[in-house]
XYZ file of C-alpha atoms in Angstrom:
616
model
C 79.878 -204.188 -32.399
C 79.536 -205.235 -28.840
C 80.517 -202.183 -27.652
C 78.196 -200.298 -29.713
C 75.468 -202.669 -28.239
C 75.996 -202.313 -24.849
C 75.968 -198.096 -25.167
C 72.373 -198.769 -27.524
C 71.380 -200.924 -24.691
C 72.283 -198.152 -21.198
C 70.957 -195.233 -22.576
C 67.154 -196.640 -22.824
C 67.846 -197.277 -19.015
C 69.573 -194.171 -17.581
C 66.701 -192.561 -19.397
C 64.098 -194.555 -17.090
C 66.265 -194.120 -13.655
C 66.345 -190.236 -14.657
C 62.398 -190.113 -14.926
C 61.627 -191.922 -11.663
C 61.860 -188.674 -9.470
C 58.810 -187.448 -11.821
C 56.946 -190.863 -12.049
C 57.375 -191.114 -8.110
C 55.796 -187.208 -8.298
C 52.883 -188.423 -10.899
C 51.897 -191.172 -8.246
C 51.654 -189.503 -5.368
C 49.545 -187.001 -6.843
C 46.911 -189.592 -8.671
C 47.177 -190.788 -5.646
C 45.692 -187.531 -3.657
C 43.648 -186.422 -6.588
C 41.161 -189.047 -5.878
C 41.219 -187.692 -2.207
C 39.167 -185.673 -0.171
C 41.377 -182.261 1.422
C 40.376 -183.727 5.168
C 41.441 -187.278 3.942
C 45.132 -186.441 3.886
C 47.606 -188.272 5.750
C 51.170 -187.183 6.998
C 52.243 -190.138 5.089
C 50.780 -188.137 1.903
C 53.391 -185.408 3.034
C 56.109 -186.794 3.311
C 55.796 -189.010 0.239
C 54.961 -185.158 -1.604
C 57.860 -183.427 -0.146
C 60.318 -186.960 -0.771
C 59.397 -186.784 -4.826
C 58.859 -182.924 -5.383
C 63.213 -182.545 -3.846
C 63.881 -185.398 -5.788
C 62.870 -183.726 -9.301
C 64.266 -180.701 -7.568
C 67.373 -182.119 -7.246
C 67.365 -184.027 -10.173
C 66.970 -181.167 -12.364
C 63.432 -181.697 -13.480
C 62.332 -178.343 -12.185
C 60.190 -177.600 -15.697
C 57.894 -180.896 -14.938
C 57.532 -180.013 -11.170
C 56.591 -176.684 -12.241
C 53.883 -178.110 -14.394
C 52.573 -180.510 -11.769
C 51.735 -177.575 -9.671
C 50.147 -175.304 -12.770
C 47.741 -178.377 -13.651
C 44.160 -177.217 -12.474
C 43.423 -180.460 -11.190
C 45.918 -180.428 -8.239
C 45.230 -176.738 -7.071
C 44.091 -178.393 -3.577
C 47.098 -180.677 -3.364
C 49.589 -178.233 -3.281
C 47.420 -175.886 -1.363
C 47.789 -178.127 1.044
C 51.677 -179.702 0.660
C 53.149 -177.329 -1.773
C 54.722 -175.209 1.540
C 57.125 -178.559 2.183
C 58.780 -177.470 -0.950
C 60.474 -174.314 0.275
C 63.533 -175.775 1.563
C 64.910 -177.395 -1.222
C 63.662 -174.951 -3.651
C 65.987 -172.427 -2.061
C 68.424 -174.875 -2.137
C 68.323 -175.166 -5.618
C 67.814 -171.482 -6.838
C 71.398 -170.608 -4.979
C 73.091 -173.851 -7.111
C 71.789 -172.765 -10.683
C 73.642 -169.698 -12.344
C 70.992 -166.993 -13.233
C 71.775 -168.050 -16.930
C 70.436 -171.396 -16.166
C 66.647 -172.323 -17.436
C 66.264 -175.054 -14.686
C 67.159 -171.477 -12.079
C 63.596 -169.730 -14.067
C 61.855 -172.500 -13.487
C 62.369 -172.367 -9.496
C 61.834 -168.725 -9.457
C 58.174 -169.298 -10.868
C 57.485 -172.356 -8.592
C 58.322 -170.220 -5.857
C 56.016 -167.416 -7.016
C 53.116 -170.191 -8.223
C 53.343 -171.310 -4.306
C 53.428 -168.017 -2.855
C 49.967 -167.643 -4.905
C 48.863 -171.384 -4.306
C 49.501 -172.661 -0.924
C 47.243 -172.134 2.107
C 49.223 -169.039 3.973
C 49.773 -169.965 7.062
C 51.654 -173.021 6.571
C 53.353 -170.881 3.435
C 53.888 -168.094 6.497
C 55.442 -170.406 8.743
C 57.745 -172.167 6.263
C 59.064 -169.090 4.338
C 59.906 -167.599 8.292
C 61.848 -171.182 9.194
C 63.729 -170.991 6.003
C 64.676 -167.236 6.507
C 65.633 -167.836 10.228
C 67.978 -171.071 9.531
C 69.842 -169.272 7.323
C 73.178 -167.669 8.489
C 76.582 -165.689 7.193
C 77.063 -164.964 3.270
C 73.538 -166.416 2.862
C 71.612 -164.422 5.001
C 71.227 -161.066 2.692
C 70.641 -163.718 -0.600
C 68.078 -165.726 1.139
C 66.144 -162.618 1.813
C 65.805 -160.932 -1.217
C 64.479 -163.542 -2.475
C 62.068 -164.755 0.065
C 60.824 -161.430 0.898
C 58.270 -161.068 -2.315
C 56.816 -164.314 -1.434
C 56.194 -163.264 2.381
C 54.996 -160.127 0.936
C 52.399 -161.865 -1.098
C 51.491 -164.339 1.707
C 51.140 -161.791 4.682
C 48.296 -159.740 2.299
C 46.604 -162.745 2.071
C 46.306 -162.992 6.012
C 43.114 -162.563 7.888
C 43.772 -163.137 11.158
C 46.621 -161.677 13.058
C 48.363 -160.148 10.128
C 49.820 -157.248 12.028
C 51.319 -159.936 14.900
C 52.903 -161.795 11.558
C 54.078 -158.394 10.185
C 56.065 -158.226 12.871
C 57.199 -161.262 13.273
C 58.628 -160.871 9.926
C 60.348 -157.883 9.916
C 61.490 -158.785 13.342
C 62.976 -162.333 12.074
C 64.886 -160.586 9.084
C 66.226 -157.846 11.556
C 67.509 -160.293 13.574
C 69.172 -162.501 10.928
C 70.873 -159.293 9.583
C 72.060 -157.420 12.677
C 75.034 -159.991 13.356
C 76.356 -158.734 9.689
C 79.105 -155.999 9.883
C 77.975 -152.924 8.141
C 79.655 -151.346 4.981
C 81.587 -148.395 6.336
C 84.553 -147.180 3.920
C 83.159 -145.990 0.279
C 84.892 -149.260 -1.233
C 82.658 -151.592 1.178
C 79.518 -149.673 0.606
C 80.245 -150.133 -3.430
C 80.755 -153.321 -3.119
C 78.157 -154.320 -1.015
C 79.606 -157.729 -0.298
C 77.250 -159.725 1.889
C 74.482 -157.195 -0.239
C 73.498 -156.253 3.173
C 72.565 -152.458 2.046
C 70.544 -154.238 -1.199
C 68.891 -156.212 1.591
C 67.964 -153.034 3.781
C 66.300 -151.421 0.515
C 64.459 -154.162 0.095
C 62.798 -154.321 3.131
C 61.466 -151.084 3.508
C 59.935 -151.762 -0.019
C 58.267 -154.881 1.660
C 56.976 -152.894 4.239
C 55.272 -149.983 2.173
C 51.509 -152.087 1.185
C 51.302 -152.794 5.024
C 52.031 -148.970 5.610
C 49.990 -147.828 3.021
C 47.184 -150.002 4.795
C 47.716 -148.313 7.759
C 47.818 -144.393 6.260
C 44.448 -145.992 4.620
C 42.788 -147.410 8.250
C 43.650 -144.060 9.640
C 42.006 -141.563 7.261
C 39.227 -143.208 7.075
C 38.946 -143.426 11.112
C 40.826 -141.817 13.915
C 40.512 -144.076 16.305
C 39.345 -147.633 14.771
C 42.698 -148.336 12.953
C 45.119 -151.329 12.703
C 46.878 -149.733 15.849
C 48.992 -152.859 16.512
C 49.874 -153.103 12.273
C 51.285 -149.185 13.303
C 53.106 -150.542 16.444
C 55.011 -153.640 14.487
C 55.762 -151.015 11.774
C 57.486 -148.755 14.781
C 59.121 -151.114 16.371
C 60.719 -152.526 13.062
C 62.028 -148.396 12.534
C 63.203 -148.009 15.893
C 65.343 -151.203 14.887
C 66.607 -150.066 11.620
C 68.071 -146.695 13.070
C 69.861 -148.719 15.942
C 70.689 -151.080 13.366
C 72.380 -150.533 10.673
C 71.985 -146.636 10.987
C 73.801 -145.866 13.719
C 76.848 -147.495 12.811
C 76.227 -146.937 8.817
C 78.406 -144.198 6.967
C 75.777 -141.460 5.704
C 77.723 -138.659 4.343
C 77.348 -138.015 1.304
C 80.381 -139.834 -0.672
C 81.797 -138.490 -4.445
C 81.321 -141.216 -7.198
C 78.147 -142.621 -5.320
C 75.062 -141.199 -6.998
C 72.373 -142.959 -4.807
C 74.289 -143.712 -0.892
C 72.484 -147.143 -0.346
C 71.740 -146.180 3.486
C 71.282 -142.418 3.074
C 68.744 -144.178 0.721
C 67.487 -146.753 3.364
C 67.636 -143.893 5.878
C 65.032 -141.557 3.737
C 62.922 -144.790 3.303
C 62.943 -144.900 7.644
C 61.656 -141.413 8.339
C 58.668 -141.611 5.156
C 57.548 -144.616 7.474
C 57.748 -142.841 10.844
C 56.327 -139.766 8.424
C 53.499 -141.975 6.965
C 51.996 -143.552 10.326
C 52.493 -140.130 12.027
C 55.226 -140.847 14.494
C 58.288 -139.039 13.931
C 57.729 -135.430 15.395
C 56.651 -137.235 18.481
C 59.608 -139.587 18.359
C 62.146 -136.387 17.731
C 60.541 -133.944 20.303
C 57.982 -135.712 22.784
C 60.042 -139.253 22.672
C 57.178 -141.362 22.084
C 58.397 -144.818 22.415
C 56.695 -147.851 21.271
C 54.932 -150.062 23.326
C 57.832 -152.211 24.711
C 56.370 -155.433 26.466
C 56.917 -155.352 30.681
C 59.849 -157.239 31.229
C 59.963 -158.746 34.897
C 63.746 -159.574 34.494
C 65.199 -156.335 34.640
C 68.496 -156.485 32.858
C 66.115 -156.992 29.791
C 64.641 -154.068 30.606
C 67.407 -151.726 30.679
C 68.380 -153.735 27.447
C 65.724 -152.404 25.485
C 65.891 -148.578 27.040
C 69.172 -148.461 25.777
C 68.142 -149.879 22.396
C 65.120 -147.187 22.363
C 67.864 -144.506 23.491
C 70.058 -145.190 20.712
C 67.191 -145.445 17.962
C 66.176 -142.369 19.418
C 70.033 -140.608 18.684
C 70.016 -141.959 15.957
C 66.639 -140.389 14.393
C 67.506 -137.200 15.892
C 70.891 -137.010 13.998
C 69.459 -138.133 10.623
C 66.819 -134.775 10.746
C 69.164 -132.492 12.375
C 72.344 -133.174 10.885
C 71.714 -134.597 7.949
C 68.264 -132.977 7.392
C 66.392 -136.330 6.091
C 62.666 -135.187 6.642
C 63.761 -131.695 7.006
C 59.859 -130.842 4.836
C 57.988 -132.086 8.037
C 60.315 -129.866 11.033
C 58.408 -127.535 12.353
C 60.164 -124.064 12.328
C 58.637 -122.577 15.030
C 60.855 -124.137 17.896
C 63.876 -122.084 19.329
C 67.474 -123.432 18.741
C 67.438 -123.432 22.424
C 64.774 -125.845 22.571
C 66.487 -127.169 19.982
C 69.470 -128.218 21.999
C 67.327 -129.062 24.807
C 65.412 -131.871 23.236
C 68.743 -132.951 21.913
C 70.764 -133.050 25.047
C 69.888 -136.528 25.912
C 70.349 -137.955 22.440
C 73.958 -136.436 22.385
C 74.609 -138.054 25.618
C 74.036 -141.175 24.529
C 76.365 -141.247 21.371
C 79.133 -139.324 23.587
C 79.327 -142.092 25.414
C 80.022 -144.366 22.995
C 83.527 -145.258 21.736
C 83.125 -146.383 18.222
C 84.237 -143.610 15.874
C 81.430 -143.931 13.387
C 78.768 -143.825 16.579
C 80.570 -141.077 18.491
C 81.235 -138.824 15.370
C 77.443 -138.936 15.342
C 77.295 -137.469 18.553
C 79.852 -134.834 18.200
C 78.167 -133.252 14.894
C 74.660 -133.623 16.387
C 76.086 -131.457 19.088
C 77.925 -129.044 16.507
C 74.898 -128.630 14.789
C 72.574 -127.872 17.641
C 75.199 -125.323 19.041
C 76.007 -123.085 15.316
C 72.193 -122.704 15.034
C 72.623 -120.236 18.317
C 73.826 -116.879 18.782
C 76.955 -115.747 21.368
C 75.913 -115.454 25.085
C 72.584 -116.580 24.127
C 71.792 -119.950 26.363
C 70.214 -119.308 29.670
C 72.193 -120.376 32.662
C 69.127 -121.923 33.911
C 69.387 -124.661 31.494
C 72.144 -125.983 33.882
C 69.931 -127.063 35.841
C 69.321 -129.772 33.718
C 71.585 -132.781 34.110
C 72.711 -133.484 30.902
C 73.815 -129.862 30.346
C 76.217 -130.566 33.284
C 76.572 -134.173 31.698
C 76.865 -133.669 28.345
C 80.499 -131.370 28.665
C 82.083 -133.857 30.940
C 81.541 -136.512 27.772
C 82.854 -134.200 25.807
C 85.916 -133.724 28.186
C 86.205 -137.649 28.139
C 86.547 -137.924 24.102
C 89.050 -134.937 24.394
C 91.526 -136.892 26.512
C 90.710 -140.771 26.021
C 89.896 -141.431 22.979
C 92.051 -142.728 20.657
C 91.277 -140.691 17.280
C 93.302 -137.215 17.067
C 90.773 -135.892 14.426
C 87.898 -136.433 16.743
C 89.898 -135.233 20.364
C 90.781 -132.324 18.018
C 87.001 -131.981 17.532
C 85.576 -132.377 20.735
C 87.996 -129.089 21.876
C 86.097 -127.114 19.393
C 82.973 -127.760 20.569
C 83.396 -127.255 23.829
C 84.893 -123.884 22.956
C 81.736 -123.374 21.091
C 79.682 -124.936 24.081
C 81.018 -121.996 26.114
C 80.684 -119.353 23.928
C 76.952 -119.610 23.873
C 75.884 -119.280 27.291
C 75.539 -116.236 28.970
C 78.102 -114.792 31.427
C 76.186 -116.609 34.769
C 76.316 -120.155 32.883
C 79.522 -119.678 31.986
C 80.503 -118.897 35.389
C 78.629 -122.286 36.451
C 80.098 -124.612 33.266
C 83.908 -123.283 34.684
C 83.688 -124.784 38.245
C 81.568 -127.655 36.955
C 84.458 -128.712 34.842
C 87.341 -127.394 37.264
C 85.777 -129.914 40.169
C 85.198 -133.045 37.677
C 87.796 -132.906 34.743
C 90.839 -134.176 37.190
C 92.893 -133.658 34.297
C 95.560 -130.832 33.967
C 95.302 -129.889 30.108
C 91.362 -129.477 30.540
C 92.097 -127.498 33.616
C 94.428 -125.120 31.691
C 92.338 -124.636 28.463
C 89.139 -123.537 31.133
C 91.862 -121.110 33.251
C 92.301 -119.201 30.097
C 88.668 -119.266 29.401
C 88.419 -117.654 32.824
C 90.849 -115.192 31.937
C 89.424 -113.473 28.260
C 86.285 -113.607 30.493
C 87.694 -111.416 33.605
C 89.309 -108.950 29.987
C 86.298 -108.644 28.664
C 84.788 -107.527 32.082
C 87.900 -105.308 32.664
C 87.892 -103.963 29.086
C 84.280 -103.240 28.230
C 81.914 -101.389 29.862
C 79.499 -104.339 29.859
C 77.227 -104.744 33.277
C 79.232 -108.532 33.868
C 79.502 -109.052 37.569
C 80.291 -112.797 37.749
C 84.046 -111.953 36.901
C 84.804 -109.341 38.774
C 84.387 -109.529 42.744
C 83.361 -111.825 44.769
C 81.599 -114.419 41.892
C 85.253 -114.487 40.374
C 87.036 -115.389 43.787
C 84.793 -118.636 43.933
C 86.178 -119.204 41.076
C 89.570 -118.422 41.508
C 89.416 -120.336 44.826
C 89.627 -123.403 42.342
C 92.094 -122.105 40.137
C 94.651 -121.295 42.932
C 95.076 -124.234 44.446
C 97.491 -127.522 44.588
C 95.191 -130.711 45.187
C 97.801 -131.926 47.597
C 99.721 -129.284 48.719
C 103.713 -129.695 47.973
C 103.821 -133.649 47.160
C 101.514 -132.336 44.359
C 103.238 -133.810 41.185
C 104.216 -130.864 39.228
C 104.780 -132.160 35.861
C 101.343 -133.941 35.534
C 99.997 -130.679 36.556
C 101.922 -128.577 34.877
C 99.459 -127.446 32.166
C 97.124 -125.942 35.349
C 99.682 -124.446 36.770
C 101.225 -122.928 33.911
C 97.584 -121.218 33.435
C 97.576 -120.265 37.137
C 100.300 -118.353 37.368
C 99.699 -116.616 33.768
C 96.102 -115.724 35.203
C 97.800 -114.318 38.221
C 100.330 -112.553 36.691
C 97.399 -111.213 34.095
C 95.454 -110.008 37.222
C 98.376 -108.660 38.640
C 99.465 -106.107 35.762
C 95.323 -105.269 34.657
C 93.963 -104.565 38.100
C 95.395 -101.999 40.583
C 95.485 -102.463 44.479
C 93.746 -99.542 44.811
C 91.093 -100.374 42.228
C 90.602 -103.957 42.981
C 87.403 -104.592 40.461
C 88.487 -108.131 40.537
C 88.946 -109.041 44.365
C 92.475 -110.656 43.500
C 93.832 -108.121 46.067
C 92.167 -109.644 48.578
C 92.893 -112.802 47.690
C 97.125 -112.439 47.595
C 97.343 -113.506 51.202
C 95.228 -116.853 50.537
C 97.107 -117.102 47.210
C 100.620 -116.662 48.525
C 99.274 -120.015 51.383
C 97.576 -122.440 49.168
C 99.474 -121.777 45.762
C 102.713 -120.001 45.661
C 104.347 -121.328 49.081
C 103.489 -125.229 47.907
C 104.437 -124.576 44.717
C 107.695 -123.323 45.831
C 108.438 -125.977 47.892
C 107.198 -128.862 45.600
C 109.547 -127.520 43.124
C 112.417 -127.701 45.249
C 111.590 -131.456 46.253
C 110.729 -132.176 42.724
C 114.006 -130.667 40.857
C 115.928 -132.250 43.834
C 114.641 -135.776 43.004
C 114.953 -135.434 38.824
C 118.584 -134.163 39.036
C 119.133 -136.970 41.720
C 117.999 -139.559 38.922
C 119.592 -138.197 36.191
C 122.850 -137.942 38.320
C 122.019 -141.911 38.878
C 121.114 -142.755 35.334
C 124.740 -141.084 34.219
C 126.534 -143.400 36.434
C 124.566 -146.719 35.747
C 125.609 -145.569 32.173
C 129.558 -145.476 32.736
C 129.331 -148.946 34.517
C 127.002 -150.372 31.206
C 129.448 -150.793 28.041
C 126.141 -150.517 25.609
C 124.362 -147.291 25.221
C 121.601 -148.921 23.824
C 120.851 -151.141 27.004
C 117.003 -151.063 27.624
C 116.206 -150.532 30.814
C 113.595 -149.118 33.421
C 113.053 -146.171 35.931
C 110.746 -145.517 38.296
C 109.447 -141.069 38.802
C 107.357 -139.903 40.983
C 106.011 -143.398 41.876
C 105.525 -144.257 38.014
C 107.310 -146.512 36.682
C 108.567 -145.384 32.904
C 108.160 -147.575 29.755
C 111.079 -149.482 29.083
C 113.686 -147.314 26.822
C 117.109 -146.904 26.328
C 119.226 -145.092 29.177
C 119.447 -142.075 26.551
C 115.651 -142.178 25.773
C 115.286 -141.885 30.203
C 117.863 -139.134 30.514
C 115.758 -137.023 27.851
C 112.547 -137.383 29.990
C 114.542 -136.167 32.866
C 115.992 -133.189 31.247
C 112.364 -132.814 30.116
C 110.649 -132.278 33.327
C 114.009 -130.167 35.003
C 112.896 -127.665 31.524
C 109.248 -128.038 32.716
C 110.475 -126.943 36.043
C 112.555 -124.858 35.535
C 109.854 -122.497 33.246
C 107.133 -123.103 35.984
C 109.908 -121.381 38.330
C 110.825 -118.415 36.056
C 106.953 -117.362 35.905
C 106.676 -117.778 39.559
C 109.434 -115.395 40.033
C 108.076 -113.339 37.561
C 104.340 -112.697 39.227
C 105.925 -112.587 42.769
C 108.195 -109.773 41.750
C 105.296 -107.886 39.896
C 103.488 -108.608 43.039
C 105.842 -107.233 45.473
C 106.240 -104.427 42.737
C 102.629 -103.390 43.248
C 102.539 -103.857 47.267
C 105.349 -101.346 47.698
C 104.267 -98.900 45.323
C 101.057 -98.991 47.469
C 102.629 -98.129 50.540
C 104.502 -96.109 49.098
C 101.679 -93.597 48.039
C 100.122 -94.275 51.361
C 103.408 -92.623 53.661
């Protein structure tokens, strides 16, 4: 019975501590009811915000919600309501979306967004979005960004500079997030960053529709800085997260989230007129003057990679492809493009620099054979642009993409006409420095000096004296007889298969090539070095292997790891077997370098005799 009592007797008063947090809420507001709006204190704040978290917290979220529907306090939380923000997020992100008490918050927020004086609303909804951080970041958006939507139309004054400093806070709390790549993270959508991105643009589209509005009705009296903070939050989405997004089409995902956000980027840019100028005049928005200049070049680079970025999604992937004008030449094409492909070139991460290389693909297959001027090399980044290209093909660690950035500079070639492609072949013969590059251009040089030999085309830059510039370059050891061989044994493997090529097609007495007249200056820069660095060079490998066999006897293990030092590099550690294979490597190298050379300097010596010969 006393048990029973004391239970009869604590429910009565857990039942009055539970309703304090709303009788603490009822006073305040009798209290401010009777008040003028000019008469409130900050004491009438805090005491507001201290009771409104309370029922918050308490779980009395349905009576809060009816304090601030009640008529009679419409000027109260005008005024206060904005204090409620924080906790009110707080509390929508503990309830499960089952929960009633989770409803409730949801239309407190909206009642606010509707109720409170917008500034303060403005200023509290940005503070809450900008403290935010990691997992929360994407969540906290979403569900802020209605309310900021319905504040911001509310705005008279300086709505376009709080546009922006909206869509510029969210871009900024999202650009730290890694971006869904593989078509398992996009699905999934962890952090809901792609949700979030969606979402955005839809928050944007009153503010551009206000601007389409301004300017049909007036060409010149619009909201021109609304139209600026609208550009400058594009120019931010296609740095971030389009460049680095996935947007090929994937199987199994109906609507791509970003090719989705991406459309959404260029109807903007569409709407408020700015995307032909952005693609072919590179209009840039109106960046502030920065007097420290590393933030300068900062945002250059920022603009330059928006700018590659815009350029792929309409060329590559043909978002906005309705507004391109078809009048322009795929020449000017690739022009307008050059610099946009040099930026993502230079880049190293694969989902960035694949960008580049099919921006560059694409420009190139919309041209004909032999049709690019070789005045266009007179532009930098046509010079530029191949020596980026020659940089992914032997430094970059992703085969599929080396293997890619071959084929287009095959297909780079191909297009220009027999004068640029005399020009691109010493361009990359004086800057590649590497032997493989060297080679692959050598035999470009040679099906060029066929086709002059073989057709009766009107091609005079590979035949005569235009093709012994060239071969100046091709015949030639960059330091003499200490040249190393092996690491430039792909060049000289095309050297002497050019020569001997030359050699067999073109008779002395002909000579349509000039390499006649070149033998003498061949035979001193190229085949007398090359002789002589073999010598030294098969002299010093079978002097190391003859070493490596005897440190072997005296080691009982055949396994023992060791180290070895050729031509002045010192070898990755490997086993003594591993070493002797690399030795008997290079002697093979050697020795097939050799057998050519004896080859063309027989079919040489052939061709001299049977010259003089004819002539006694």
């Amino acid at each position: 019975m006393q048990e029973y009592g004391r239970s009869e007797f604590s429910m009565p008063e857990e039942q009055r501590q539970t309703t304090m947090a709303v009788d603490e809420l009822q006073a305040i507001i009798q209290r401010c009811q009777i008040l003028e709006e000019a008469d409130f204190k900050g004491e009438d704040f805090n005491l507001f915000q201290v009771a409104g978290q309370k029922c918050l917290e308490d779980g009395y979220a349905a009576q809060l919600l009816e304090v601030i529907q009640n008529e009679k306090n419409k000027v109260i939380i005008k005024n206060m309501g904005w204090n409620l923000i924080s906790p009110l997020v707080r509390c929508i992100f503990i309830y499960k979306k089952e929960d009633d008490k989770r409803e409730h918050c949801l239309k407190i927020l909206e009642k606010l967004a509707q109720l409170c004086n917008p500034k303060e609303l403005f200023l509290g909804l940005l503070e809450q979005i900008e403290q935010t951080s990691g997992e929360q970041v994407c969540r906290t958006v979403l569900l802020l960004l209605q309310p900021l939507q319905t504040v911001l139309l509310k705005l008279q004054n300086k709505k376009a500079y709080s546009v922006g400093l909206s869509l510029a806070m969210i871009m900024n709390q999202l650009t730290p997030l890694p971006v869904p790549y593989t078509k398992q993270q996009i699905q999934e959508d962890k952090l809901g960053l792609c949700q979030c991105c969606n979402a955005v643009v839809d928050f944007t589209k009153p503010f551009v529709n206000e601007v389409v509005k301004n300017m049909e009705k007036s060409s010149e009296y619009y909201d021109v800085e609304l139209k600026e903070e609208l550009l400058k939050f594009c120019m931010k989405s296609l740095k971030y997260p389009l460049l680095t997004a996935q947007l090929e089409e994937l199987e199994g995902i109906d609507e791509h989230p970003f090719r989705h956000f991406a459309a959404g980027i260029i109807d903007i840019l569409w709407d408020i007129k700015e995307l032909i100028p952005l693609v072919f005049l590179h209009r840039k928005s109106k960046n502030p003057e920065w007097e420290n200049q590393e933030f300068a070049d900062i945002e250059q680079k920022n603009t330059a990679d928006s700018l590659a970025c815009l350029s792929y999604l309409m060329v590559v992937q043909h978002f906005g492809i309705d507004c391109f004008p078809m009048v322009f030449s795929p020449s000017y094409l690739l022009q307008c493009n050059m610099t946009n492909i040099e930026v993502l070139l230079k880049r190293t991460e694969e989902s960035i620099l694949s960008k580049g290389l099919d921006l560059f693909e694409s420009c190139l297959l919309r041209m004909e054979d032999n049709s690019l001027l070789h005045q266009y090399l007179e532009f930098r980044d046509f010079i530029n642009v191949p020596q980026d290209l020659v940089k992914v093909m032997t430094l970059c660690p992703i085969e599929h993409l080396r293997k890619k950035s071959l084929n287009i500079l095959q297909l780079y070639i191909n297009k220009f006409d027999t004068e640029g492609k005399h020009t691109l072949f010493r361009c990359l013969l004086k800057t590649s420095n590497h032997a493989g590059v060297e080679g692959y251009v050598i035999k470009n040089i040679k099906d060029q000096i066929h086709l002059s030999l073989t057709k009766a085309c009107d091609n005079t830059w590979f035949i005569g004296h235009h093709l012994i510039s060239l071969l100046d370059l091709v015949f030639l050891l960059p330091e003499g007889a200490e040249t190393d061989l092996l690491q430039h044994s792909d060049k000289i493997m095309a050297s002497l298969n050019l020569l001997r090529y030359l050699v067999i097609k073109d008779c002395e007495s002909d000579n349509q090539t000039g390499v006649w007249t070149m033998i003498p200056r061949i035979e001193q820069n190229f085949l007398k070095p090359l002789h002589v660095g073999l010598n030294m060079s098969k002299a010093h490998y079978e002097a190391e292997i003859k070493n490596k066999k005897e440190n072997k006897k005296e080691v009982q293990s055949p396994n023992t790891v060791c180290s070895v030092t050729v031509s002045g590099e010192k070898m990755p550690a490997m086993t003594t077997e591993m070493q002797l294979q690399v030795l008997h490597s290079a002697l093979f190298t050697f020795d097939l370098i050799e057998s050519v050379l004896a080859r063309v300097e027989e079919l040489i010596e052939v061709k001299i005799k049977a010259v003089m010969d004819e002539n006694s």
